CSV table of C-alpha atoms and ligand atoms in Angstrom, one decimal:
chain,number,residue,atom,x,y,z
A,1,UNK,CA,39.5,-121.6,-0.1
A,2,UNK,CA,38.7,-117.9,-1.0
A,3,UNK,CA,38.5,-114.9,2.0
A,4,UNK,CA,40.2,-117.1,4.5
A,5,UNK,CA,43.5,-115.8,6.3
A,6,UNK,CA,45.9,-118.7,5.8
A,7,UNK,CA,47.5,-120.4,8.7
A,8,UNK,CA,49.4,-123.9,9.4
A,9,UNK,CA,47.1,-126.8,10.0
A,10,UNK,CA,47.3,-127.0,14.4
A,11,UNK,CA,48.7,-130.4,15.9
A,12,UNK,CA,46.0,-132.9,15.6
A,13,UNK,CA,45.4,-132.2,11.3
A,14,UNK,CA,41.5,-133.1,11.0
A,15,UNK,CA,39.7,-131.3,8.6
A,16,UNK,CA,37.8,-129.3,11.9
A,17,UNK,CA,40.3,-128.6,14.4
A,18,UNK,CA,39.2,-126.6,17.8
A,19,UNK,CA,41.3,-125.5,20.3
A,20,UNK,CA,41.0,-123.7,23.6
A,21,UNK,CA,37.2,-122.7,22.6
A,22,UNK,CA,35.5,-120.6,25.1
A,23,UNK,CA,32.1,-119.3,24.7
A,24,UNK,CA,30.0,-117.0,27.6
A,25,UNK,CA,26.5,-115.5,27.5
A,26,UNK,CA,27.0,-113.0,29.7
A,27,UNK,CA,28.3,-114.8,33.2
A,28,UNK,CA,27.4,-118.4,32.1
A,29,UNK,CA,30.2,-120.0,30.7
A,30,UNK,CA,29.1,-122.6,27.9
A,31,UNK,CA,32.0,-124.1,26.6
A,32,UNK,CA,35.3,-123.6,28.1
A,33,UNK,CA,38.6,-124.5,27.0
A,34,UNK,CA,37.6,-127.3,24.2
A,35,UNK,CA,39.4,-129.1,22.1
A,36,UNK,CA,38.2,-131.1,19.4
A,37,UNK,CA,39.1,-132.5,16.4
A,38,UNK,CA,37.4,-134.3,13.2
A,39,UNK,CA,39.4,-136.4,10.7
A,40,UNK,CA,38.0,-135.9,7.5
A,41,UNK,CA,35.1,-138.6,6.2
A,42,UNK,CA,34.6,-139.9,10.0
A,43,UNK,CA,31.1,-139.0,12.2
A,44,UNK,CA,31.6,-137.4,15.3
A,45,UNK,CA,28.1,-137.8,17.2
A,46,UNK,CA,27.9,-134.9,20.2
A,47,UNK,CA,25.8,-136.0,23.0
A,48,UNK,CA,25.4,-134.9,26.5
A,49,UNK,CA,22.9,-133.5,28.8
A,50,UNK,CA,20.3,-130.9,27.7
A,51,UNK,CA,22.0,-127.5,27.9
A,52,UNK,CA,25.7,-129.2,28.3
A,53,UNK,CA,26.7,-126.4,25.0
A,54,UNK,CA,26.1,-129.5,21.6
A,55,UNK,CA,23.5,-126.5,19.9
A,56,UNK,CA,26.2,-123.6,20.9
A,57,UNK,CA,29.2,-125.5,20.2
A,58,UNK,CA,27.6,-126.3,16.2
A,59,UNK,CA,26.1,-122.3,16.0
A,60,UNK,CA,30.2,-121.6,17.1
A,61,UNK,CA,31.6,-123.5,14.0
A,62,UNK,CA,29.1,-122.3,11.5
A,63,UNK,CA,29.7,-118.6,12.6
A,64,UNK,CA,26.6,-118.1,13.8
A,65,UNK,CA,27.8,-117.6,17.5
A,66,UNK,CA,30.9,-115.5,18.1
A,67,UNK,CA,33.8,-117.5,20.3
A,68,UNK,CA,35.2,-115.5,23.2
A,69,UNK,CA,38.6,-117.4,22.8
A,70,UNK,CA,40.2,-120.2,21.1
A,71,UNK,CA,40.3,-121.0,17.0
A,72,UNK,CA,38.4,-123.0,14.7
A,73,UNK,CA,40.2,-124.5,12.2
A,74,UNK,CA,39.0,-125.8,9.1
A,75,UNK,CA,41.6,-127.2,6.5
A,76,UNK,CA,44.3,-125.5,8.8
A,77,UNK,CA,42.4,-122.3,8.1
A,78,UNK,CA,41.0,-120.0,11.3
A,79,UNK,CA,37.6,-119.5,10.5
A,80,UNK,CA,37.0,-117.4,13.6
A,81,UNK,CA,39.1,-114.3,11.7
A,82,UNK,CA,36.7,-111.6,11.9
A,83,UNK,CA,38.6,-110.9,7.9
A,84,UNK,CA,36.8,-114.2,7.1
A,85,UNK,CA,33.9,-114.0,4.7
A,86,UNK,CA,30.7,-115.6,7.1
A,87,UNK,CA,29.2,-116.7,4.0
A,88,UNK,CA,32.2,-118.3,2.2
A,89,UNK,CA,32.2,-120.5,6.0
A,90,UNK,CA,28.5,-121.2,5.5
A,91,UNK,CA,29.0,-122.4,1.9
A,92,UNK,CA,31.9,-124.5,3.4
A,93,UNK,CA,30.2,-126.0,6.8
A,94,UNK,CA,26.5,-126.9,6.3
A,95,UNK,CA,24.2,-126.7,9.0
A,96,UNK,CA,20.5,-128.7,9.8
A,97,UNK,CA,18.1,-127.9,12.4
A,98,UNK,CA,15.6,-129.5,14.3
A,99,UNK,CA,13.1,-127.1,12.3
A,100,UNK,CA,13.5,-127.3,9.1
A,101,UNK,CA,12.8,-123.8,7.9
A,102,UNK,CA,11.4,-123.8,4.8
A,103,UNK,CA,9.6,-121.9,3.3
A,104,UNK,CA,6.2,-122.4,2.5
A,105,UNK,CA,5.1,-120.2,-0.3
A,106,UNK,CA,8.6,-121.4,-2.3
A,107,UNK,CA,8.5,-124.7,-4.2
A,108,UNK,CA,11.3,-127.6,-2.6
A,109,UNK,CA,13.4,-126.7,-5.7
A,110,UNK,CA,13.4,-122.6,-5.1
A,111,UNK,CA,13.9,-123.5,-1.5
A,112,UNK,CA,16.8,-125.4,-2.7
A,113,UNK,CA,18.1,-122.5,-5.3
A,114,UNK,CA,17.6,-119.8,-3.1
A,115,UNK,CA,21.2,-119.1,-1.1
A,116,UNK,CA,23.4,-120.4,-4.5
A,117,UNK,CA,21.5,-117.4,-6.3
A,118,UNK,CA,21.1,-115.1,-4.4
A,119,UNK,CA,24.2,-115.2,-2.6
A,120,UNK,CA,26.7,-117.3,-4.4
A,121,UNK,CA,25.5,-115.7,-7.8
A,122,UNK,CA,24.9,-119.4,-9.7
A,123,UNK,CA,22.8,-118.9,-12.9
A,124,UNK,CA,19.6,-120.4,-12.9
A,125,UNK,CA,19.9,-123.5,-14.8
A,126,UNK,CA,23.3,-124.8,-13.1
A,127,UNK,CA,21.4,-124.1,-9.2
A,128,UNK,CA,18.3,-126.2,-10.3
A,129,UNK,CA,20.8,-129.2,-11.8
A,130,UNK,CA,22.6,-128.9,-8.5
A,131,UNK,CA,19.1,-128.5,-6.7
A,132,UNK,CA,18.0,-131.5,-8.7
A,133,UNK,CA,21.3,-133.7,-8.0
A,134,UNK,CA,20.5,-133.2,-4.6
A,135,UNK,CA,17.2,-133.9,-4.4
A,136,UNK,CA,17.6,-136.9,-6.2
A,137,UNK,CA,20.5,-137.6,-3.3
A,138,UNK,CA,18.0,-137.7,-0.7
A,139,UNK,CA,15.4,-139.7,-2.9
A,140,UNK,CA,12.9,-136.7,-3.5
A,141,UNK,CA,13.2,-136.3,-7.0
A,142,UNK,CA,9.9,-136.2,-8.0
A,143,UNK,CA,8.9,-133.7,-5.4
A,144,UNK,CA,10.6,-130.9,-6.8
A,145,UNK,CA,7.6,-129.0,-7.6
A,146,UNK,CA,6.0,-129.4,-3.9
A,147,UNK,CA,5.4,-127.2,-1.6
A,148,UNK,CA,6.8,-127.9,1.9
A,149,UNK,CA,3.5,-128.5,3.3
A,150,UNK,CA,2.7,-131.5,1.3
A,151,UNK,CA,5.6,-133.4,2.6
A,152,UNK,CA,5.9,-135.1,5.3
A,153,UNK,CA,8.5,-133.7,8.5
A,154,UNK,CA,11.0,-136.9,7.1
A,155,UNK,CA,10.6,-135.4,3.6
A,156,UNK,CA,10.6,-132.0,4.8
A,157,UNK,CA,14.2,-132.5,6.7
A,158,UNK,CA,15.1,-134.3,3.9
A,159,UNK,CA,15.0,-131.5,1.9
A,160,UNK,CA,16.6,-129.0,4.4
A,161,UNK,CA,19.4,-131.8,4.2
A,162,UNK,CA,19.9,-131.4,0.2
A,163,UNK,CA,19.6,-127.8,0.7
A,164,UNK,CA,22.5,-128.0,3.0
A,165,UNK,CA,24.2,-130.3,0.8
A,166,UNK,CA,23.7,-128.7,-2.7
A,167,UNK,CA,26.8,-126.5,-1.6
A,168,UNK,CA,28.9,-129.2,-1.7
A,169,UNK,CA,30.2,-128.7,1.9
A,170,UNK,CA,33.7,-129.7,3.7
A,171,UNK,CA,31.7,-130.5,6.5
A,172,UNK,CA,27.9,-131.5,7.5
A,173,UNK,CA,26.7,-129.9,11.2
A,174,UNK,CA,23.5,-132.3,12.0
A,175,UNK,CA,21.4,-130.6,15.3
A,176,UNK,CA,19.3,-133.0,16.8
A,177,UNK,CA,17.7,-133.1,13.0
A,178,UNK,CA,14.7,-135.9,14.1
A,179,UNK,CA,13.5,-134.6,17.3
A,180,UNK,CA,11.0,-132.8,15.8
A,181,UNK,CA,9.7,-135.7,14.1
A,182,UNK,CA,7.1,-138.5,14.5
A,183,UNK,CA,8.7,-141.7,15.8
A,184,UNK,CA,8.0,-143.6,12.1
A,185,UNK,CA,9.6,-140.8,10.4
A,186,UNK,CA,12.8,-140.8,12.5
A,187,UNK,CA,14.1,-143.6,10.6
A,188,UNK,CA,14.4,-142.4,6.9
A,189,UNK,CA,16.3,-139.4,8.2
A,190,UNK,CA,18.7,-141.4,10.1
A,191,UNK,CA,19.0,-143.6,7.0
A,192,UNK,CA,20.0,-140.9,5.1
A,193,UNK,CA,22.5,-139.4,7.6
A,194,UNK,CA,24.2,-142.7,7.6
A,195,UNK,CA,24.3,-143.2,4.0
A,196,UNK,CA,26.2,-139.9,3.7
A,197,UNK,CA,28.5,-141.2,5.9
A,198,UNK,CA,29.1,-144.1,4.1
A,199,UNK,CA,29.5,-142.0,1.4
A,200,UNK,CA,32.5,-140.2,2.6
A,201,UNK,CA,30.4,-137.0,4.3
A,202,UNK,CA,32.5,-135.5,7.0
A,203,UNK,CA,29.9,-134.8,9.9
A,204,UNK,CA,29.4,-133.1,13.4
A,205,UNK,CA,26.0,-134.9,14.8
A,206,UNK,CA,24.3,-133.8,18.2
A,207,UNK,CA,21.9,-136.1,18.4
A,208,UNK,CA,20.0,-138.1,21.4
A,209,UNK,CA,19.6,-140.9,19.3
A,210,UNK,CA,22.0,-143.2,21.0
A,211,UNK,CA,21.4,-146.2,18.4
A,212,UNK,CA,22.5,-144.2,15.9
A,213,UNK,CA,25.6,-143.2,17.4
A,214,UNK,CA,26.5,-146.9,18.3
A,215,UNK,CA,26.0,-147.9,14.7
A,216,UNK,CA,27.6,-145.0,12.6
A,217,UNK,CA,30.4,-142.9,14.7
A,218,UNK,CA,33.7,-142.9,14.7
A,219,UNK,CA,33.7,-141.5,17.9
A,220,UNK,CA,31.4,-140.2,20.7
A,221,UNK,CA,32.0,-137.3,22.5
A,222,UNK,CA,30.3,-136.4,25.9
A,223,UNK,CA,29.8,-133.1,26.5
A,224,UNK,CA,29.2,-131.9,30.4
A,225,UNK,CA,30.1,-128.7,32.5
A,226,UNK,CA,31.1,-127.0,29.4
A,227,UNK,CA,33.7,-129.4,28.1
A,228,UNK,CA,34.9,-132.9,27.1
A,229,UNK,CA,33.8,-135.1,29.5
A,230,UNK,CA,34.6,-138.2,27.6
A,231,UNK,CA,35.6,-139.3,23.6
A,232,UNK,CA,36.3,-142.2,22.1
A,233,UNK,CA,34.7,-145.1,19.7
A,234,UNK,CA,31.2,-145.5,20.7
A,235,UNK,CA,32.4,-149.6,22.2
A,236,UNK,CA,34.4,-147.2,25.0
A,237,UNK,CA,31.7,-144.5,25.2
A,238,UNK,CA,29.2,-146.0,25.6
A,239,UNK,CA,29.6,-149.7,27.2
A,240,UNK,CA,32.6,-148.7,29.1
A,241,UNK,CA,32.3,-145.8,30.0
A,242,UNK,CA,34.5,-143.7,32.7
A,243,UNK,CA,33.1,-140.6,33.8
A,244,UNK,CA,30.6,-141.0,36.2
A,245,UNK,CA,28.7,-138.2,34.7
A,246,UNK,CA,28.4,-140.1,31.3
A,247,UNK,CA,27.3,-143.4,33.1
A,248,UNK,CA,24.2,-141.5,34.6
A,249,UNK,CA,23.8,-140.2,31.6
A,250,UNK,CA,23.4,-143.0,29.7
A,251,UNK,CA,21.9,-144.9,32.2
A,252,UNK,CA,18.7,-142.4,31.8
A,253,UNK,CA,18.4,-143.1,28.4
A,254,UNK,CA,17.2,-146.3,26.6
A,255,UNK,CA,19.1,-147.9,24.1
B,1,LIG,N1,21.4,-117.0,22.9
B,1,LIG,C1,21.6,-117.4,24.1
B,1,LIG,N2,21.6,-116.5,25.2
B,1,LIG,C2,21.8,-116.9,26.4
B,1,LIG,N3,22.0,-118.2,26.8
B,1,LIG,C3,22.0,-119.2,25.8
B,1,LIG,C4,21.8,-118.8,24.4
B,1,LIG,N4,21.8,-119.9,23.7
B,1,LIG,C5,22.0,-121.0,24.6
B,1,LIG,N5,22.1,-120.5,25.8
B,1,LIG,C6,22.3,-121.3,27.0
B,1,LIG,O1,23.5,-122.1,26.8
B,1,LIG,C7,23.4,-123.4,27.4
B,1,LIG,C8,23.7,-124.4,26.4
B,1,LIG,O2,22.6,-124.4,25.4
B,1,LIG,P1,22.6,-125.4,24.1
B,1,LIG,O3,21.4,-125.0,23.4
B,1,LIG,O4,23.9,-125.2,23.5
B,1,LIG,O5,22.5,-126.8,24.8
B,1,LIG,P2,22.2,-128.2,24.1
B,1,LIG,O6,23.3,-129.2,24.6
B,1,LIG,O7,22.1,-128.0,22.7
B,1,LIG,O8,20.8,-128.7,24.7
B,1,LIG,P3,19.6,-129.5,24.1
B,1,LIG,O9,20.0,-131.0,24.2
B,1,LIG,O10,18.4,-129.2,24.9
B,1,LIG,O11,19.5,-129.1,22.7
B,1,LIG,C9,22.0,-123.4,28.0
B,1,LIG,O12,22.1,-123.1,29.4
B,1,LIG,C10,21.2,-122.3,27.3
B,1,LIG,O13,20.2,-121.8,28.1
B,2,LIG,MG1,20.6,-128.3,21.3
């Protein structure tokens, strides 16, 4: 890992380790105190009430937030350094939105190329074989000539997913990724998310889609009051759970 200060991995040893993380805006403490780590190739889903900190805590580890206090490790290094390089990070830990952000006047494959040319300096011809790869990954490889607007929002955040992935990231953020969806579409994007995670992908998912997180975490984590409510395999989070706070929770949605 280029740009990063070098440091021992913390106790714990997953590829994202967080410790002590504390995060304000202004007097309204978001996250306090959290600790959290993800072994590498395992799913972590995130859920928890609407404005419990999932969006904040994801926008902390891909730099897009400054912590107040606390470290983000990832491979043992501190990634919340102010030395470290926000865009070696970004290369590292991919991120996908609810929107997908495309852009509409670029084809799916230039949307794809853009950040490895522009700011990782790749030639051309290797970006568009990655860009292609990708696509391919997430079974749009006959659209790379499209424009965003002829897909539909599954094929759209499908491609925001390859775009993510072309980088070859250590770690996959996913933020609520189908909720902007129709309800038929919600399916091949969850597909996809779990066949990455069959595939090894290690990933950070805030997501309300509580079938999902049965079926393809390793653990669930519940976030409330700016903290950790409750973690463990989804069988304890979710049938058994202990915190009175995640039992109303999940009692209000249906799954
Ligand atoms: N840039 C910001 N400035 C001030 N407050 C913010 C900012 N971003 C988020 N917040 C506040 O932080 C809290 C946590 O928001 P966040 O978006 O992380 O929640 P969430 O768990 O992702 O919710 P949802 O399920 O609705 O996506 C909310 O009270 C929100 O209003
Ligand atoms: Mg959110």
């Amino acid at each position: 890992m280029t740009n990063l200060g070098k440091q021992p991995a913390a106790g714990g040893g997953g590829l994202l380790q967080i410790d002590g993380l504390r995060k304000a805006y202004g007097d309204q403490v978001i996250l306090r105190d959290l600790t959290l780590s993800v072994p590498e190739h395992q799913c972590l889903v995130l859920i928890g009430a609407s404005g419990s900190g999932k969006s904040t805590l994801l926008r902390c580890i891909n730099l897009l937030e400054q912590v107040d206090d606390g470290t983000i490790l990832l491979q043992g290094n501190d990634i919340t350094d102010p030395r470290v390089d926000a865009d070696t990070v970004r290369a590292q830990v991919g991120i996908v939105f609810q929107a997908f952000n495309l852009f509409p006047h670029m084809s799916v494959l230039d949307n794809i190329t853009l950040a490895p040319r522009r700011v990782h300096g790749i030639d051309r011809g290797t970006a568009e074989r990655q860009a292609r790869e990708m696509l391919d990954r997430v079974g749009l490889a006959d659209k790379a000539k499209a424009r965003p607007d002829d897909l539909s929002g599954g094929q759209q955040q499908r491609v925001a997913i390859a775009r993510a992935l072309v980088n070859k990231p250590l770690l996959m953020l996913f933020d609520e990724v189908t909720s902007a969806l129709d309800p038929e579409l919600v399916g091949e994007v969850l597909t996809l998310l779990t066949d990455l995670k069959h595939d090894g992908t290690t990933m950070l998912v805030a997501t309300h889609e509580m079938a999902f997180a049965r079926e393809v975490a390793d653990q669930v984590v519940f976030l409330a009051d700016g903290s950790i409510a409750e973690a463990g395999p989804p069988s304890q989070v979710m049938d058994h759970p202990s915190d009175p706070r995640t039992q109303k929770f999940l009692r209000r949605m249906s799954f």
